[in-house]
Amino acid sequence: MKDLLQKQRQFFATGQTKDLGFRIEQLQRLKQAILDRQEAIVAAVNADLNRPEFEAYFEIASISEINYALKHIKSWVKPKKVPTPIDQFPASAKIYPEPLGVVLIIGPWNYPFQLMISPLVGAIAAGNCAILKPSELAANTARVVTELVENTFDPAYIKSVEGGVETSQQLLAEKFDRIFFTGGTKIGKIVMEAAAKNLTPVTLELGGKSPCIVDTTVDIDRAAKRITWGKFINAGQTCIAPDYLLVDRRIKSDLLNNIKKYVGEFYGDDPSQSPDYARLISQRHFDRVAEFIGDGKVIVGGQTKPEERYIAPTVLDEVSWDAPVMEDEIFGPILPVLEYTDLNEAIDRINERPKPLALYLFSQDKQTQQQVLDRTSSGGVCLNDTVMHVGVTELPFGGVGDSGIGSYHGKASFDTFSHYKSVLKKGMWLDLDWRYAPYKGKVDLIKRVIGK
Ligand code: NAD
């Protein structure tokens, strides 16, 4: 690790990565490398997660991040002039974005390709060297990431290091200029602790229990369709999947009937036979999630096939707030349903918990939308749909509180991997005497300037 880091530091010191032409060229190379490997990426994600081909193509979404960066990078790298106060005269002030140096990107297994590559786009655009550590649990995809990186970039510039927890810990023991981590809150704390030893800044893209509120003003059929999709893609293993439903008591049975209808329409009578339904990543995850089925009344699904790590799309009614399924992020295909009669009380319950990564509200009522926006805090919000906000490149994506620190996507990715250096340039042709000793007779002046 030390040797690798040393090589990257030397490469960074040459200044090559700062050159705009170099950055553009590397982004173009990365784009071509992904396009050339689309089938290999899809096959690897399918092998790791039994992900349907359609959903596996979500991994290629990093291309839109590259296109966006290529379109805007020339304006991003330009120093921005800012006004200077009169007492600085003669002077000009500018903010220069500069790369941080060598960054570490650690990824999870659930969207194992795009969650490595999308941050990398920001790291390259901002002019850094990078070491990637893909998740060992999605081993096939990790291989593809490594192969792509090896055949596209100089290892002194970008390198993928495969391995498990031990490898991650060895990397974390080194001093980087930023650590960008995507994973669970528990490991996020370990990463931040390790980073603190070297005073390394961190971006933590974590998870959480993202609530989904549904009131009486919406088209229930359409809301059910969008919730069913967002919850059960990738078998619920999506960081911004709606974790639990909070539904107005008056429309609960109608909504649940419609969710049941759409589970049938999407995946058929037996989802284990559907080519469009994924599996749990590992036996450990299967065991953890399957336990939750007993935490409520099964309205939809409930079947499991441990040998396949299959859990049917499952909806649980009559779940209590203190049931185990309501403790941590579920990260699997189980949707607990809680009902409310007073929206304010429902909001209070959300606010008693750690701040989630996403919050969903299905309501056509503008006042209700404003009330929920004003009274809750979450990484992001999507009104009248689920998951789709992640696809808007202009919206910074990240958590707050327990769901993360910092954000990325679009310009936010460039910002995350940049330091904004403030530079004041003074003119030498004039030197106003007001700040120099002796101060006799100048106190009134300083009082007037400072206290203005
Ligand atoms: P994880 O935290 O278990 O692992 C993530 C990475 O950390 C892996 O590369 C792993 O090797 C490494 N790691 C694991 N234990 C470690 C340790 N003790 N020390 C150092 N490194 C360690 O996460 P996961 O299970 O791969 O992913 C699921 C979690 O990620 C969920 O909570 C999900 O919500 C979250 N997630 C968040 C986002 C986001 O964008 N905010 C996206 C996807 C997933």
Coordinates of C-alpha atoms and ligand atoms in Angstrom, one line a residue:
M1 CA 0.0 0.0 0.0
K2 CA 2.8 2.4 1.0
D3 CA 4.6 1.8 -2.3
L4 CA 1.4 2.3 -4.3
L5 CA 0.6 5.5 -2.5
Q6 CA 4.2 6.7 -2.9
K7 CA 3.9 6.2 -6.7
Q8 CA 0.6 8.0 -6.9
R9 CA 2.0 10.9 -4.8
Q10 CA 5.0 11.1 -7.2
F11 CA 2.6 11.1 -10.2
F12 CA 0.5 13.8 -8.7
A13 CA 3.6 15.9 -8.0
T14 CA 4.4 16.0 -11.7
G15 CA 1.3 18.2 -12.1
Q16 CA 0.0 16.2 -15.1
T17 CA -3.4 15.5 -13.5
K18 CA -4.0 19.2 -13.1
D19 CA -3.9 19.8 -16.8
L20 CA -7.4 20.4 -18.2
G21 CA -6.6 18.5 -21.5
F22 CA -5.4 15.6 -19.5
R23 CA -8.5 15.5 -17.3
I24 CA -10.8 15.6 -20.4
E25 CA -8.8 12.9 -22.1
Q26 CA -9.0 10.6 -19.0
L27 CA -12.8 11.1 -18.7
Q28 CA -13.2 10.3 -22.4
R29 CA -11.1 7.2 -21.9
L30 CA -13.2 6.1 -19.0
K31 CA -16.4 6.6 -21.0
Q32 CA -15.1 4.5 -23.8
A33 CA -13.8 1.8 -21.5
I34 CA -17.3 1.5 -19.9
L35 CA -19.0 1.5 -23.3
D36 CA -16.6 -1.3 -24.5
R37 CA -17.4 -3.4 -21.4
Q38 CA -21.2 -3.0 -21.1
E39 CA -21.9 -6.6 -21.5
A40 CA -19.2 -7.7 -19.1
I41 CA -20.5 -5.3 -16.5
V42 CA -24.1 -6.5 -16.9
A43 CA -22.9 -10.1 -16.7
A44 CA -20.8 -9.5 -13.6
V45 CA -23.6 -7.7 -11.8
N46 CA -26.0 -10.5 -12.8
A47 CA -23.5 -13.1 -11.4
D48 CA -23.2 -11.2 -8.1
L49 CA -26.8 -10.3 -7.5
N50 CA -28.8 -12.2 -10.0
R51 CA -29.8 -8.8 -11.1
P52 CA -32.1 -8.7 -14.2
E53 CA -30.4 -7.3 -17.3
F54 CA -32.6 -4.2 -17.4
E55 CA -31.7 -3.3 -13.8
A56 CA -28.1 -4.2 -14.4
Y57 CA -27.9 -1.4 -17.0
F58 CA -28.5 1.1 -14.1
E59 CA -24.8 0.5 -13.5
I60 CA -23.9 2.2 -16.7
A61 CA -25.6 5.4 -15.5
S62 CA -22.1 6.7 -14.6
I63 CA -21.8 7.6 -18.3
S64 CA -24.3 10.5 -17.7
E65 CA -22.0 11.7 -14.9
I66 CA -19.0 11.7 -17.4
N67 CA -21.0 13.5 -20.1
Y68 CA -22.1 16.1 -17.6
A69 CA -18.5 16.6 -16.3
L70 CA -17.2 16.9 -19.9
K71 CA -19.8 19.5 -20.7
H72 CA -19.1 21.7 -17.7
I73 CA -15.5 21.0 -16.7
K74 CA -14.1 24.1 -18.5
S75 CA -16.2 26.4 -16.4
W76 CA -15.6 24.4 -13.2
V77 CA -11.8 24.8 -13.3
K78 CA -11.9 28.5 -13.9
P79 CA -10.9 30.7 -10.9
K80 CA -13.9 32.7 -9.8
K81 CA -13.4 36.4 -9.1
V82 CA -15.1 37.8 -6.0
P83 CA -15.5 41.4 -4.8
T84 CA -13.0 42.9 -2.5
P85 CA -13.9 45.5 0.2
I86 CA -12.7 49.0 -0.2
D87 CA -10.2 48.9 2.7
Q88 CA -8.2 46.3 0.7
F89 CA -7.7 48.6 -2.2
P90 CA -5.8 48.1 -4.5
A91 CA -6.6 44.3 -4.7
S92 CA -8.4 41.5 -6.5
A93 CA -9.7 38.3 -5.0
K94 CA -10.2 34.9 -6.6
I95 CA -11.2 31.4 -5.6
Y96 CA -9.1 28.7 -7.3
P97 CA -10.3 25.1 -7.3
E98 CA -7.3 22.8 -6.8
P99 CA -7.2 19.0 -6.7
L100 CA -6.7 17.4 -3.2
G101 CA -4.0 14.9 -4.2
V102 CA -4.5 11.1 -3.8
V103 CA -8.0 10.0 -2.8
L104 CA -9.4 6.7 -1.7
I105 CA -12.8 5.5 -2.9
I106 CA -14.3 2.5 -1.0
G107 CA -17.5 1.0 -2.4
P108 CA -20.4 -1.3 -1.4
W109 CA -21.8 -4.3 -3.2
N110 CA -25.4 -3.3 -4.0
Y111 CA -24.6 -1.1 -7.1
P112 CA -21.1 -2.3 -7.2
F113 CA -20.0 -0.7 -10.5
Q114 CA -21.6 2.7 -10.6
L115 CA -20.8 3.4 -6.9
M116 CA -17.1 3.0 -7.8
I117 CA -17.1 4.8 -11.1
S118 CA -19.4 7.8 -10.3
P119 CA -17.2 9.1 -7.5
L120 CA -14.2 8.4 -9.7
V121 CA -15.6 10.8 -12.3
G122 CA -15.5 13.6 -9.8
A123 CA -12.0 12.6 -8.7
I124 CA -10.7 12.7 -12.3
A125 CA -12.5 15.9 -13.2
A126 CA -11.1 17.7 -10.1
G127 CA -7.5 16.5 -11.1
N128 CA -6.7 13.8 -8.4
C129 CA -5.0 10.5 -8.4
A130 CA -7.3 7.7 -7.0
I131 CA -7.2 4.3 -5.4
L132 CA -10.4 2.3 -5.6
K133 CA -11.5 -0.5 -3.2
P134 CA -14.5 -2.3 -4.6
S135 CA -16.6 -4.5 -2.4
E136 CA -15.4 -8.1 -2.0
L137 CA -19.1 -9.2 -1.7
A138 CA -19.6 -8.4 -5.4
A139 CA -16.5 -10.2 -6.5
N140 CA -17.3 -10.5 -10.2
T141 CA -18.0 -6.8 -10.5
A142 CA -14.9 -6.0 -8.5
R143 CA -12.9 -8.0 -11.1
V144 CA -14.5 -6.0 -14.0
V145 CA -13.7 -2.7 -12.2
T146 CA -10.0 -3.8 -11.7
E147 CA -9.7 -5.0 -15.3
L148 CA -11.2 -1.7 -16.6
V149 CA -8.9 0.4 -14.5
E150 CA -5.8 -1.7 -15.3
N151 CA -6.4 -1.4 -19.0
T152 CA -7.4 2.2 -19.1
F153 CA -5.1 4.1 -16.7
D154 CA -1.5 4.2 -15.5
P155 CA -1.5 2.6 -12.0
A156 CA 0.4 5.5 -10.7
Y157 CA -2.6 7.6 -11.6
I158 CA -5.6 5.3 -10.9
K159 CA -5.5 1.8 -9.4
S160 CA -8.1 -0.7 -8.2
V161 CA -7.2 -2.7 -5.1
E162 CA -9.4 -5.8 -4.5
G163 CA -9.8 -7.3 -1.1
G164 CA -12.0 -7.6 2.0
V165 CA -12.1 -5.9 5.3
E166 CA -8.4 -6.4 5.9
T167 CA -7.4 -4.7 2.7
S168 CA -9.8 -1.8 3.5
Q169 CA -8.2 -1.4 6.9
Q170 CA -4.7 -1.5 5.4
L171 CA -5.7 1.3 3.1
L172 CA -7.4 3.3 5.8
A173 CA -4.2 3.2 7.9
E174 CA -2.5 5.3 5.2
K175 CA -2.8 9.1 4.8
F176 CA -5.0 10.1 1.9
D177 CA -6.3 13.5 0.9
R178 CA -9.9 12.4 0.9
I179 CA -11.7 9.2 1.7
F180 CA -14.9 8.7 -0.2
F181 CA -16.8 5.9 1.4
T182 CA -20.2 4.3 0.4
G183 CA -21.6 1.8 2.7
G184 CA -23.4 1.2 6.0
T185 CA -23.5 3.7 8.9
K186 CA -21.7 1.3 11.2
I187 CA -18.7 0.9 8.9
G188 CA -18.9 4.7 8.1
K189 CA -18.0 5.4 11.8
I190 CA -15.0 3.0 11.5
V191 CA -13.8 4.8 8.4
M192 CA -14.2 8.2 10.0
E193 CA -12.3 7.1 13.0
A194 CA -9.4 5.9 10.9
A195 CA -9.5 9.0 8.8
A196 CA -9.4 11.2 11.9
K197 CA -5.9 9.8 12.8
N198 CA -4.5 11.4 9.7
L199 CA -6.9 14.4 9.7
T200 CA -8.2 13.1 6.3
P201 CA -11.5 14.6 5.2
V202 CA -14.2 12.1 4.5
T203 CA -17.3 11.9 2.4
L204 CA -19.6 9.3 3.8
E205 CA -22.4 8.0 1.6
L206 CA -24.4 5.9 4.1
G207 CA -27.9 4.5 4.4
G208 CA -30.8 4.7 6.7
K209 CA -34.5 4.0 7.0
S210 CA -36.1 6.1 4.3
P211 CA -39.8 6.7 5.1
C212 CA -42.5 6.8 2.5
I213 CA -45.6 8.8 3.4
V214 CA -48.9 8.5 1.5
D215 CA -51.9 10.7 2.1
T216 CA -55.4 10.7 0.7
T217 CA -54.9 13.3 -2.1
V218 CA -53.0 11.1 -4.5
D219 CA -53.9 8.7 -7.3
I220 CA -53.5 5.6 -5.2
D221 CA -53.0 3.2 -8.1
R222 CA -50.1 5.3 -9.4
A223 CA -48.6 5.8 -6.0
A224 CA -48.7 2.0 -5.4
K225 CA -47.0 1.3 -8.8
R226 CA -44.1 3.7 -8.0
I227 CA -43.7 2.4 -4.5
T228 CA -43.7 -1.2 -5.6
W229 CA -41.0 -0.4 -8.2
G230 CA -38.7 1.6 -5.9
K231 CA -39.0 -0.9 -3.0
F232 CA -38.4 -4.1 -5.0
I233 CA -35.8 -3.2 -7.6
N234 CA -32.6 -5.1 -6.8
A235 CA -34.7 -7.0 -4.2
G236 CA -34.8 -4.0 -1.9
Q237 CA -31.1 -3.6 -1.8
T238 CA -31.0 0.0 -2.7
C239 CA -29.8 2.7 -0.3
I240 CA -32.7 5.0 -1.2
A241 CA -35.4 2.3 -1.4
P242 CA -38.5 3.3 0.6
D243 CA -37.8 1.5 3.8
Y244 CA -41.2 1.6 5.4
L245 CA -44.7 3.0 4.5
L246 CA -46.5 5.5 6.6
V247 CA -50.0 5.7 5.2
D248 CA -53.2 7.6 6.1
R249 CA -55.4 5.1 7.8
R250 CA -58.3 5.9 5.4
I251 CA -56.6 4.7 2.3
K252 CA -54.4 1.9 3.7
S253 CA -56.3 -1.1 2.4
D254 CA -56.8 0.5 -1.0
L255 CA -53.1 1.2 -1.2
L256 CA -52.1 -2.3 -0.1
N257 CA -54.4 -3.9 -2.6
N258 CA -52.8 -1.9 -5.3
I259 CA -49.3 -2.8 -4.2
K260 CA -50.3 -6.4 -4.2
K261 CA -51.7 -6.0 -7.7
Y262 CA -48.4 -4.5 -8.9
V263 CA -46.2 -7.1 -7.3
G264 CA -48.2 -9.6 -9.3
E265 CA -48.0 -7.5 -12.5
F266 CA -44.2 -6.9 -12.2
Y267 CA -43.1 -10.4 -11.0
G268 CA -46.0 -12.8 -11.6
D269 CA -47.7 -15.2 -9.2
D270 CA -44.4 -16.7 -8.2
P271 CA -41.6 -14.1 -8.2
S272 CA -39.0 -16.8 -7.7
Q273 CA -39.6 -17.7 -11.3
S274 CA -39.4 -14.2 -12.6
P275 CA -36.4 -13.2 -14.7
D276 CA -36.9 -9.6 -13.4
Y277 CA -36.4 -10.2 -9.7
A278 CA -33.0 -10.2 -7.9
R279 CA -31.6 -12.2 -5.0
L280 CA -30.1 -11.3 -1.7
I281 CA -26.3 -10.8 -1.9
S282 CA -25.2 -13.4 0.7
Q283 CA -26.4 -16.0 3.2
R284 CA -25.8 -13.6 6.1
H285 CA -27.9 -10.9 4.5
F286 CA -30.6 -13.4 3.7
D287 CA -30.7 -14.7 7.3
R288 CA -30.9 -11.1 8.7
V289 CA -33.7 -10.0 6.3
A290 CA -35.8 -13.2 6.4
E291 CA -36.0 -12.8 10.2
F292 CA -38.2 -9.7 9.7
I293 CA -41.0 -11.6 8.0
G294 CA -42.4 -12.5 11.5
D295 CA -42.6 -8.9 12.6
G296 CA -46.1 -8.2 11.1
K297 CA -49.0 -9.7 9.3
V298 CA -47.9 -10.9 5.8
I299 CA -50.2 -9.2 3.2
V300 CA -48.1 -10.0 0.2
G301 CA -45.3 -12.5 -0.3
G302 CA -43.5 -14.0 2.7
Q303 CA -42.0 -17.0 0.9
T304 CA -38.3 -17.7 1.0
K305 CA -35.9 -20.1 -0.7
P306 CA -32.7 -20.1 1.4
E307 CA -30.7 -22.1 -1.0
E308 CA -31.3 -19.4 -3.7
R309 CA -31.1 -16.5 -1.2
Y310 CA -34.6 -15.7 -2.4
I311 CA -37.1 -13.6 -0.4
A312 CA -40.4 -12.8 -2.1
P313 CA -41.5 -9.2 -2.4
T314 CA -43.1 -9.0 1.0
V315 CA -45.5 -6.5 2.5
L316 CA -46.1 -6.5 6.3
D317 CA -49.1 -4.9 7.9
E318 CA -49.8 -4.3 11.6
V319 CA -46.2 -3.5 12.3
S320 CA -45.4 -1.7 15.5
W321 CA -42.9 1.1 15.8
D322 CA -40.7 -0.9 18.1
A323 CA -40.6 -4.1 16.1
P324 CA -37.1 -5.3 15.1
V325 CA -37.9 -4.6 11.4
M326 CA -38.3 -0.9 12.4
E327 CA -34.9 -0.7 14.1
D328 CA -32.3 -0.5 11.3
E329 CA -32.3 -0.1 7.5
I330 CA -34.0 -3.2 6.1
F331 CA -32.0 -3.4 2.9
G332 CA -34.1 -6.2 1.5
P333 CA -37.5 -6.8 -0.1
I334 CA -39.7 -6.3 3.0
L335 CA -42.0 -3.4 3.2
P336 CA -43.5 -2.8 6.7
V337 CA -46.6 -0.7 6.8
L338 CA -47.6 1.8 9.6
E339 CA -50.7 3.9 9.5
Y340 CA -51.3 7.4 10.8
T341 CA -54.4 9.5 11.5
D342 CA -52.6 12.8 12.2
L343 CA -49.7 13.7 9.8
N344 CA -48.0 15.8 12.5
E345 CA -47.7 12.8 14.7
A346 CA -46.3 10.8 11.9
I347 CA -43.7 13.4 11.3
D348 CA -42.9 13.4 15.0
R349 CA -42.2 9.7 14.8
I350 CA -39.9 10.2 11.8
N351 CA -38.1 12.9 13.6
E352 CA -37.5 10.7 16.7
R353 CA -35.2 8.5 14.4
P354 CA -31.9 9.2 12.8
K355 CA -32.1 11.4 9.7
P356 CA -32.7 9.2 6.6
L357 CA -31.0 9.3 3.3
A358 CA -34.3 9.8 1.4
L359 CA -37.8 10.8 2.3
Y360 CA -40.8 10.1 0.0
L361 CA -44.1 11.9 0.2
F362 CA -47.1 11.0 -2.0
S363 CA -49.4 14.0 -1.8
Q364 CA -51.0 16.4 -4.2
D365 CA -51.6 18.9 -1.5
K366 CA -49.1 21.8 -1.7
Q367 CA -49.5 22.7 1.9
T368 CA -48.8 19.1 3.0
Q369 CA -45.8 19.0 0.7
Q370 CA -44.5 22.2 2.4
Q371 CA -45.3 21.0 5.9
V372 CA -43.3 17.8 5.3
L373 CA -40.4 19.7 3.7
D374 CA -40.3 22.2 6.6
R375 CA -40.6 19.8 9.4
T376 CA -38.3 16.9 8.4
S377 CA -34.6 16.6 7.5
S378 CA -33.2 14.0 5.1
G379 CA -30.5 13.6 2.6
G380 CA -33.0 14.2 -0.2
V381 CA -36.7 14.2 -0.9
C382 CA -38.7 12.9 -3.8
L383 CA -42.3 14.1 -4.0
N384 CA -44.8 11.7 -5.6
D385 CA -42.2 9.1 -6.7
T386 CA -39.5 6.9 -5.3
V387 CA -35.8 6.7 -6.1
M388 CA -35.9 8.8 -9.2
H389 CA -34.3 11.9 -7.6
V390 CA -31.0 10.1 -7.8
G391 CA -31.1 10.4 -11.5
V392 CA -31.0 14.2 -11.6
T393 CA -27.3 15.0 -12.0
E394 CA -27.8 18.6 -11.0
L395 CA -29.1 17.5 -7.6
P396 CA -26.3 16.9 -5.1
F397 CA -26.7 13.4 -3.7
G398 CA -25.8 12.6 -0.1
G399 CA -27.0 12.1 3.4
V400 CA -27.3 14.2 6.6
G401 CA -26.7 13.1 10.2
D402 CA -26.6 9.3 10.4
S403 CA -27.2 9.0 6.6
G404 CA -23.9 10.6 5.7
I405 CA -21.5 13.5 5.3
G406 CA -21.0 15.5 2.1
S407 CA -22.5 14.9 -1.4
Y408 CA -21.7 14.2 -5.0
H409 CA -23.1 13.9 -8.6
G410 CA -22.6 16.7 -11.2
K411 CA -20.9 19.8 -9.9
A412 CA -21.1 18.5 -6.3
S413 CA -18.6 15.7 -7.3
F414 CA -16.1 18.2 -8.6
D415 CA -16.5 20.2 -5.4
T416 CA -16.1 17.1 -3.2
F417 CA -12.7 16.3 -4.7
S418 CA -11.5 19.9 -4.9
H419 CA -10.1 22.4 -2.4
Y420 CA -11.3 25.9 -3.0
K421 CA -8.2 28.0 -2.5
S422 CA -8.8 31.7 -1.7
V423 CA -6.3 34.0 -3.2
L424 CA -6.0 37.7 -2.5
K425 CA -3.7 39.7 -4.9
K426 CA -2.6 43.1 -3.7
G427 CA -1.5 46.0 -5.9
M428 CA 2.0 47.4 -5.0
W429 CA 1.5 50.9 -6.5
L430 CA -0.4 52.3 -3.5
D431 CA -0.2 51.6 0.2
L432 CA -2.9 53.2 2.4
D433 CA -1.5 53.9 5.9
W434 CA -4.6 53.3 8.0
R435 CA -3.6 49.9 9.4
Y436 CA 0.0 50.7 10.4
A437 CA 1.2 51.8 13.9
P438 CA 1.5 54.3 15.4
Y439 CA -2.3 54.0 15.9
K440 CA -2.7 57.5 17.5
G441 CA -5.7 59.2 15.9
K442 CA -6.8 56.0 14.0
V443 CA -9.1 54.4 16.6
D444 CA -12.1 56.3 15.5
L445 CA -11.4 55.2 11.9
I446 CA -11.1 51.5 12.9
K447 CA -14.3 51.7 14.9
R448 CA -16.1 53.1 11.9
V449 CA -14.7 50.5 9.5
I450 CA -15.1 47.5 11.8
G451 CA -18.4 48.4 13.4
K452 CA -20.1 49.3 10.1
Ligands
NAD1 P1 -20.5 -2.0 4.2 O1 -20.4 -0.8 5.0 O2 -20.6 -3.3 4.9 O3 -19.2 -2.2 3.3 C1 -18.8 -1.2 2.4 C2 -17.3 -1.3 2.2 O4 -16.6 -1.2 3.4 C3 -16.8 -2.6 1.5 O5 -15.9 -2.3 0.5 C4 -16.1 -3.3 2.6 O6 -15.0 -4.1 2.2 C5 -15.7 -2.2 3.5 N1 -15.6 -2.6 4.9 C6 -16.5 -3.5 5.6 N2 -16.2 -3.6 6.9 C7 -15.1 -2.8 7.1 C8 -14.3 -2.5 8.3 N3 -14.6 -3.1 9.4 N4 -13.3 -1.7 8.1 C9 -13.0 -1.1 6.9 N5 -13.7 -1.4 5.8 C10 -14.8 -2.2 5.9 O7 -21.7 -1.7 3.2 P2 -22.4 -2.7 2.2 O8 -23.0 -3.8 3.0 O9 -21.4 -3.1 1.1 O10 -23.5 -1.8 1.6 C11 -24.7 -1.6 2.1 C12 -24.8 -0.3 2.8 O11 -24.4 0.8 2.0 C13 -26.3 0.1 3.2 O12 -26.4 0.6 4.4 C14 -26.7 1.1 2.1 O13 -27.7 1.9 2.5 C15 -25.4 1.8 1.9 N6 -25.3 2.5 0.6 C16 -25.3 3.8 0.6 C17 -25.3 4.4 -0.6 C18 -25.3 5.9 -0.8 O14 -25.1 6.4 -1.9 N7 -25.6 6.7 0.3 C19 -25.3 3.7 -1.8 C20 -25.3 2.3 -1.7 C21 -25.3 1.7 -0.5

